[in-house]
Amino acid sequence: NAGVTQTPKFRILKIGQSMTLQCTQDMNHNYMYWYRQDPGMGLKLIYYSVGAGITDKGEVPNGYNVSRSTTEDFPLRLELAAPSQTSVYFCASGTENTIYFGEGSWLTVV
Amino acid sequence: AQTVTQSQPEMSVQEAETVTLSCTYDTSESDYYLFWYKQPPSRQMILVIRQEAYKQQNATENRFSVNFQKAAKSFSLKISDSQLGDAAMYFCAYRIPSGAGSYQLTFGKGTKLSVIP
């Protein structure tokens, strides 16, 4: 019963590098999300998707890009990594009345 | 924009006692969902309990229950018979069921709960 799977769990990036955080869900949910959580803070929405081929910006989209080519996958792309992007990233998927989260990806930009 | 406020940054409770975590929210919607999530040190987000705004009955999940006051826009979480494993950050979250935002969650800043043996 996999649920929402994120990879990698931990990553250290150098300033200016790029990377992709992968997210896959096996619950056939239309809605998928990327959140970031900075130390001592709640979660802030980066991007979301309401179905394959449809994405939209959340509260803090700058420096990120997403795509949604299939129902299952929702990768998050970081371009030109900056120290301000050091955070824990959560992918989530859901229906109308609930959202399930992945285990998080810890990203450090040095 | 909807906001969620958790006014207690930290709380503590004796093992086996009861504790209540507070949450208020601001919205002009009449139909919405409210959630409490638990985040242990592992950082995983675990759904604790869910409340639908159109239901007057307060949600209950084993030792966890809520006091939902729609008119006051208040949604508190009560943990009974507290256990050491309940120690975690607890986040209150709000969600509109349709329209702009497409079911996204808005989170409060969290309450750190410590359980004293």
mmCIF file of C-alpha atoms in Angstrom:
data_model
loop_
_atom_site.group_PDB
_atom_site.id
_atom_site.type_symbol
_atom_site.label_atom_id
_atom_site.label_comp_id
_atom_site.label_asym_id
_atom_site.label_seq_id
_atom_site.Cartn_x
_atom_site.Cartn_y
_atom_site.Cartn_z
ATOM 1 C CA ASN A 1 0.000 0.000 0.000
ATOM 2 C CA ALA A 2 2.448 2.675 -1.236
ATOM 3 C CA GLY A 3 0.286 5.838 -1.148
ATOM 4 C CA VAL A 4 2.413 8.887 -1.999
ATOM 5 C CA THR A 5 6.064 8.181 -2.716
ATOM 6 C CA GLN A 6 8.719 10.891 -2.897
ATOM 7 C CA THR A 7 12.332 10.587 -3.992
ATOM 8 C CA PRO A 8 14.995 11.402 -3.004
ATOM 9 C CA LYS A 9 14.538 11.620 0.764
ATOM 10 C CA PHE A 10 17.701 13.637 1.277
ATOM 11 C CA ARG A 11 19.752 15.772 -1.103
ATOM 12 C CA ILE A 12 22.466 18.379 -0.868
ATOM 13 C CA LEU A 13 22.708 20.802 -3.781
ATOM 14 C CA LYS A 14 25.243 23.457 -4.613
ATOM 15 C CA ILE A 15 24.066 26.978 -5.409
ATOM 16 C CA GLY A 16 23.091 27.209 -9.055
ATOM 17 C CA GLN A 17 22.520 23.484 -9.564
ATOM 18 C CA SER A 18 19.186 22.084 -10.713
ATOM 19 C CA MET A 19 17.312 18.987 -9.670
ATOM 20 C CA THR A 20 13.951 17.265 -9.806
ATOM 21 C CA LEU A 21 12.002 15.922 -6.857
ATOM 22 C CA GLN A 22 9.922 12.963 -7.944
ATOM 23 C CA CYS A 23 6.422 12.222 -6.639
ATOM 24 C CA THR A 24 4.184 9.273 -7.480
ATOM 25 C CA GLN A 25 0.807 8.276 -6.080
ATOM 26 C CA ASP A 26 -1.045 5.026 -6.611
ATOM 27 C CA MET A 27 -4.485 6.097 -5.382
ATOM 28 C CA ASN A 28 -5.718 7.477 -8.709
ATOM 29 C CA HIS A 29 -6.199 10.936 -7.204
ATOM 30 C CA ASN A 30 -6.761 13.847 -9.543
ATOM 31 C CA TYR A 31 -5.440 16.442 -7.122
ATOM 32 C CA MET A 32 -1.759 16.662 -6.351
ATOM 33 C CA TYR A 33 0.285 19.258 -4.496
ATOM 34 C CA TRP A 34 3.797 20.335 -3.602
ATOM 35 C CA TYR A 35 4.368 22.046 -0.272
ATOM 36 C CA ARG A 36 7.504 23.306 1.429
ATOM 37 C CA GLN A 37 8.067 23.551 5.147
ATOM 38 C CA ASP A 38 10.722 25.858 6.530
ATOM 39 C CA PRO A 39 12.041 25.334 10.085
ATOM 40 C CA GLY A 40 9.436 26.109 12.746
ATOM 41 C CA MET A 41 6.792 26.949 10.181
ATOM 42 C CA GLY A 42 3.691 25.432 8.673
ATOM 43 C CA LEU A 43 3.455 24.201 5.112
ATOM 44 C CA LYS A 44 3.236 26.587 2.187
ATOM 45 C CA LEU A 45 1.855 25.594 -1.210
ATOM 46 C CA ILE A 46 4.271 25.783 -4.137
ATOM 47 C CA TYR A 47 2.241 24.306 -7.024
ATOM 48 C CA TYR A 48 -0.798 22.144 -7.459
ATOM 49 C CA SER A 49 -2.502 20.116 -10.164
ATOM 50 C CA VAL A 50 -6.140 19.199 -10.670
ATOM 51 C CA GLY A 51 -5.437 16.535 -13.269
ATOM 52 C CA ALA A 52 -3.054 15.400 -15.967
ATOM 53 C CA GLY A 53 -1.942 18.335 -18.078
ATOM 54 C CA ILE A 54 -3.255 20.972 -15.646
ATOM 55 C CA THR A 55 -1.089 22.799 -13.116
ATOM 56 C CA ASP A 56 -1.240 26.107 -11.306
ATOM 57 C CA LYS A 57 0.820 28.232 -8.947
ATOM 58 C CA GLY A 58 0.401 28.251 -5.210
ATOM 59 C CA GLU A 59 1.634 30.741 -2.638
ATOM 60 C CA VAL A 60 5.408 30.404 -3.204
ATOM 61 C CA PRO A 61 6.084 29.268 -6.821
ATOM 62 C CA ASN A 62 9.185 31.325 -7.640
ATOM 63 C CA GLY A 63 12.220 29.203 -8.466
ATOM 64 C CA TYR A 64 10.188 26.060 -9.176
ATOM 65 C CA ASN A 65 8.440 24.377 -12.065
ATOM 66 C CA VAL A 66 6.114 21.387 -12.310
ATOM 67 C CA SER A 67 4.559 19.150 -14.900
ATOM 68 C CA ARG A 68 1.768 16.606 -14.796
ATOM 69 C CA SER A 69 1.881 14.284 -17.787
ATOM 70 C CA THR A 70 0.137 11.387 -16.020
ATOM 71 C CA THR A 71 -2.329 11.021 -13.158
ATOM 72 C CA GLU A 72 0.300 9.248 -11.054
ATOM 73 C CA ASP A 73 3.320 11.539 -11.355
ATOM 74 C CA PHE A 74 3.898 15.145 -10.322
ATOM 75 C CA PRO A 75 7.605 16.070 -10.383
ATOM 76 C CA LEU A 76 8.909 19.347 -8.956
ATOM 77 C CA ARG A 77 11.837 20.983 -10.733
ATOM 78 C CA LEU A 78 14.231 23.347 -8.957
ATOM 79 C CA GLU A 79 16.148 25.563 -11.360
ATOM 80 C CA LEU A 80 19.274 27.449 -10.227
ATOM 81 C CA ALA A 81 19.085 26.354 -6.597
ATOM 82 C CA ALA A 82 19.444 29.080 -3.958
ATOM 83 C CA PRO A 83 20.051 28.835 -0.185
ATOM 84 C CA SER A 84 16.498 30.126 0.361
ATOM 85 C CA GLN A 85 15.249 26.852 -1.117
ATOM 86 C CA THR A 86 16.710 24.852 1.760
ATOM 87 C CA SER A 87 13.591 23.243 3.165
ATOM 88 C CA VAL A 88 11.594 20.066 3.565
ATOM 89 C CA TYR A 89 9.387 19.393 0.564
ATOM 90 C CA PHE A 90 6.154 17.454 0.754
ATOM 91 C CA CYS A 91 4.196 16.013 -2.096
ATOM 92 C CA ALA A 92 0.540 15.235 -1.467
ATOM 93 C CA SER A 93 -2.437 13.855 -3.302
ATOM 94 C CA GLY A 94 -6.089 13.822 -2.458
ATOM 95 C CA THR A 95 -9.772 13.898 -3.054
ATOM 96 C CA GLU A 96 -12.443 16.365 -2.018
ATOM 97 C CA ASN A 97 -12.379 15.472 1.647
ATOM 98 C CA THR A 98 -8.836 14.440 2.431
ATOM 99 C CA ILE A 99 -5.195 14.812 1.468
ATOM 100 C CA TYR A 100 -2.437 12.266 1.934
ATOM 101 C CA PHE A 101 1.191 13.295 2.251
ATOM 102 C CA GLY A 102 4.444 11.686 1.238
ATOM 103 C CA GLU A 103 7.214 11.309 3.789
ATOM 104 C CA GLY A 104 9.040 14.454 2.716
ATOM 105 C CA SER A 105 12.278 15.295 0.941
ATOM 106 C CA TRP A 106 14.968 17.149 2.882
ATOM 107 C CA LEU A 107 16.849 19.526 0.600
ATOM 108 C CA THR A 108 19.882 21.579 1.586
ATOM 109 C CA VAL A 109 21.408 24.160 -0.757
ATOM 110 C CA VAL A 110 24.985 25.134 0.070
ATOM 111 C CA ALA B 1 -7.756 34.854 1.642
ATOM 112 C CA GLN B 2 -8.351 32.231 4.235
ATOM 113 C CA THR B 3 -6.146 32.238 7.330
ATOM 114 C CA VAL B 4 -5.631 29.682 10.067
ATOM 115 C CA THR B 5 -4.350 30.739 13.485
ATOM 116 C CA GLN B 6 -2.915 28.504 16.174
ATOM 117 C CA SER B 7 -2.322 30.745 19.165
ATOM 118 C CA GLN B 8 -0.358 28.232 21.265
ATOM 119 C CA PRO B 9 3.178 27.729 19.907
ATOM 120 C CA GLU B 10 3.889 25.136 22.608
ATOM 121 C CA MET B 11 1.841 23.044 25.022
ATOM 122 C CA SER B 12 2.649 20.328 27.517
ATOM 123 C CA VAL B 13 0.557 17.627 29.152
ATOM 124 C CA GLN B 14 1.132 14.939 31.740
ATOM 125 C CA GLU B 15 0.902 11.397 30.483
ATOM 126 C CA ALA B 16 -2.677 10.061 30.804
ATOM 127 C CA GLU B 17 -4.103 13.579 31.132
ATOM 128 C CA THR B 18 -6.203 15.543 28.649
ATOM 129 C CA VAL B 19 -5.037 18.492 26.573
ATOM 130 C CA THR B 20 -6.808 20.838 24.162
ATOM 131 C CA LEU B 21 -5.101 22.555 21.242
ATOM 132 C CA SER B 22 -6.728 25.686 19.837
ATOM 133 C CA CYS B 23 -7.327 26.723 16.249
ATOM 134 C CA THR B 24 -9.292 29.577 14.730
ATOM 135 C CA TYR B 25 -9.801 30.344 11.076
ATOM 136 C CA ASP B 26 -11.124 33.089 8.917
ATOM 137 C CA THR B 27 -13.353 32.408 5.936
ATOM 138 C CA SER B 28 -16.384 33.714 4.120
ATOM 139 C CA GLU B 29 -17.269 30.247 2.834
ATOM 140 C CA SER B 30 -20.099 28.186 4.303
ATOM 141 C CA ASP B 31 -18.911 24.803 3.067
ATOM 142 C CA TYR B 32 -15.390 23.661 3.894
ATOM 143 C CA TYR B 33 -13.300 21.040 5.640
ATOM 144 C CA LEU B 34 -11.067 21.310 8.671
ATOM 145 C CA PHE B 35 -8.225 18.974 9.578
ATOM 146 C CA TRP B 36 -5.725 18.288 12.287
ATOM 147 C CA TYR B 37 -2.414 16.808 11.203
ATOM 148 C CA LYS B 38 0.252 15.383 13.467
ATOM 149 C CA GLN B 39 3.928 15.769 12.574
ATOM 150 C CA PRO B 40 6.319 13.701 14.728
ATOM 151 C CA PRO B 41 10.097 14.295 14.626
ATOM 152 C CA SER B 42 10.271 12.134 11.492
ATOM 153 C CA ARG B 43 8.439 15.043 9.776
ATOM 154 C CA GLN B 44 5.794 12.791 8.246
ATOM 155 C CA MET B 45 2.366 14.461 8.055
ATOM 156 C CA ILE B 46 -0.248 12.173 9.604
ATOM 157 C CA LEU B 47 -3.958 12.924 9.375
ATOM 158 C CA VAL B 48 -5.449 12.854 12.875
ATOM 159 C CA ILE B 49 -9.026 13.945 12.369
ATOM 160 C CA ARG B 50 -11.292 15.634 9.839
ATOM 161 C CA GLN B 51 -14.439 17.753 10.223
ATOM 162 C CA GLU B 52 -16.923 18.722 7.532
ATOM 163 C CA ALA B 53 -18.381 22.176 8.132
ATOM 164 C CA TYR B 54 -21.933 21.183 7.220
ATOM 165 C CA LYS B 55 -21.945 18.493 9.910
ATOM 166 C CA GLN B 56 -22.913 19.761 13.353
ATOM 167 C CA GLN B 57 -21.682 16.659 15.117
ATOM 168 C CA ASN B 58 -18.097 16.900 16.339
ATOM 169 C CA ALA B 59 -15.714 14.375 14.803
ATOM 170 C CA THR B 60 -14.107 11.720 17.015
ATOM 171 C CA GLU B 61 -11.275 9.286 16.347
ATOM 172 C CA ASN B 62 -10.467 7.123 19.360
ATOM 173 C CA ARG B 63 -8.698 9.407 21.878
ATOM 174 C CA PHE B 64 -8.913 12.423 19.574
ATOM 175 C CA SER B 65 -11.969 14.627 19.318
ATOM 176 C CA VAL B 66 -12.739 18.127 18.131
ATOM 177 C CA ASN B 67 -14.869 20.985 19.377
ATOM 178 C CA PHE B 68 -16.140 22.642 16.208
ATOM 179 C CA GLN B 69 -17.837 26.003 16.709
ATOM 180 C CA LYS B 70 -18.801 27.194 13.228
ATOM 181 C CA ALA B 71 -20.173 30.579 14.220
ATOM 182 C CA ALA B 72 -17.059 31.345 16.246
ATOM 183 C CA LYS B 73 -14.819 29.856 13.517
ATOM 184 C CA SER B 74 -13.090 27.731 16.109
ATOM 185 C CA PHE B 75 -11.804 24.172 15.742
ATOM 186 C CA SER B 76 -10.006 22.827 18.804
ATOM 187 C CA LEU B 77 -8.460 19.364 19.186
ATOM 188 C CA LYS B 78 -8.834 17.416 22.418
ATOM 189 C CA ILE B 79 -6.459 14.565 23.158
ATOM 190 C CA SER B 80 -7.604 12.299 25.978
ATOM 191 C CA ASP B 81 -5.432 9.873 27.949
ATOM 192 C CA SER B 82 -2.283 11.414 26.461
ATOM 193 C CA GLN B 83 0.494 9.022 25.540
ATOM 194 C CA LEU B 84 4.210 9.566 25.002
ATOM 195 C CA GLY B 85 3.691 8.881 21.308
ATOM 196 C CA ASP B 86 1.384 11.878 21.054
ATOM 197 C CA ALA B 87 4.363 14.223 21.399
ATOM 198 C CA ALA B 88 4.615 16.049 18.065
ATOM 199 C CA MET B 89 3.805 19.214 16.163
ATOM 200 C CA TYR B 90 0.111 19.537 15.479
ATOM 201 C CA PHE B 91 -1.140 21.542 12.527
ATOM 202 C CA CYS B 92 -4.638 22.792 11.978
ATOM 203 C CA ALA B 93 -5.642 23.114 8.325
ATOM 204 C CA TYR B 94 -8.566 24.466 6.326
ATOM 205 C CA ARG B 95 -9.762 23.491 2.894
ATOM 206 C CA ILE B 96 -12.474 24.759 0.570
ATOM 207 C CA PRO B 97 -14.225 22.020 -1.364
ATOM 208 C CA SER B 98 -14.287 23.608 -4.798
ATOM 209 C CA GLY B 99 -13.446 26.585 -6.935
ATOM 210 C CA ALA B 100 -10.252 28.583 -6.842
ATOM 211 C CA GLY B 101 -7.483 26.720 -5.080
ATOM 212 C CA SER B 102 -8.876 23.328 -5.978
ATOM 213 C CA TYR B 103 -8.970 21.683 -2.580
ATOM 214 C CA GLN B 104 -5.621 23.034 -1.408
ATOM 215 C CA LEU B 105 -4.947 23.112 2.324
ATOM 216 C CA THR B 106 -4.124 26.272 4.243
ATOM 217 C CA PHE B 107 -2.117 25.513 7.379
ATOM 218 C CA GLY B 108 -1.625 27.191 10.712
ATOM 219 C CA LYS B 109 1.897 27.572 12.095
ATOM 220 C CA GLY B 110 1.528 24.624 14.434
ATOM 221 C CA THR B 111 1.547 23.780 18.132
ATOM 222 C CA LYS B 112 4.372 21.745 19.607
ATOM 223 C CA LEU B 113 2.980 19.278 22.119
ATOM 224 C CA SER B 114 5.212 17.731 24.756
ATOM 225 C CA VAL B 115 4.072 14.796 26.872
ATOM 226 C CA ILE B 116 5.587 14.560 30.357
ATOM 227 C CA PRO B 117 6.013 11.033 31.744
#
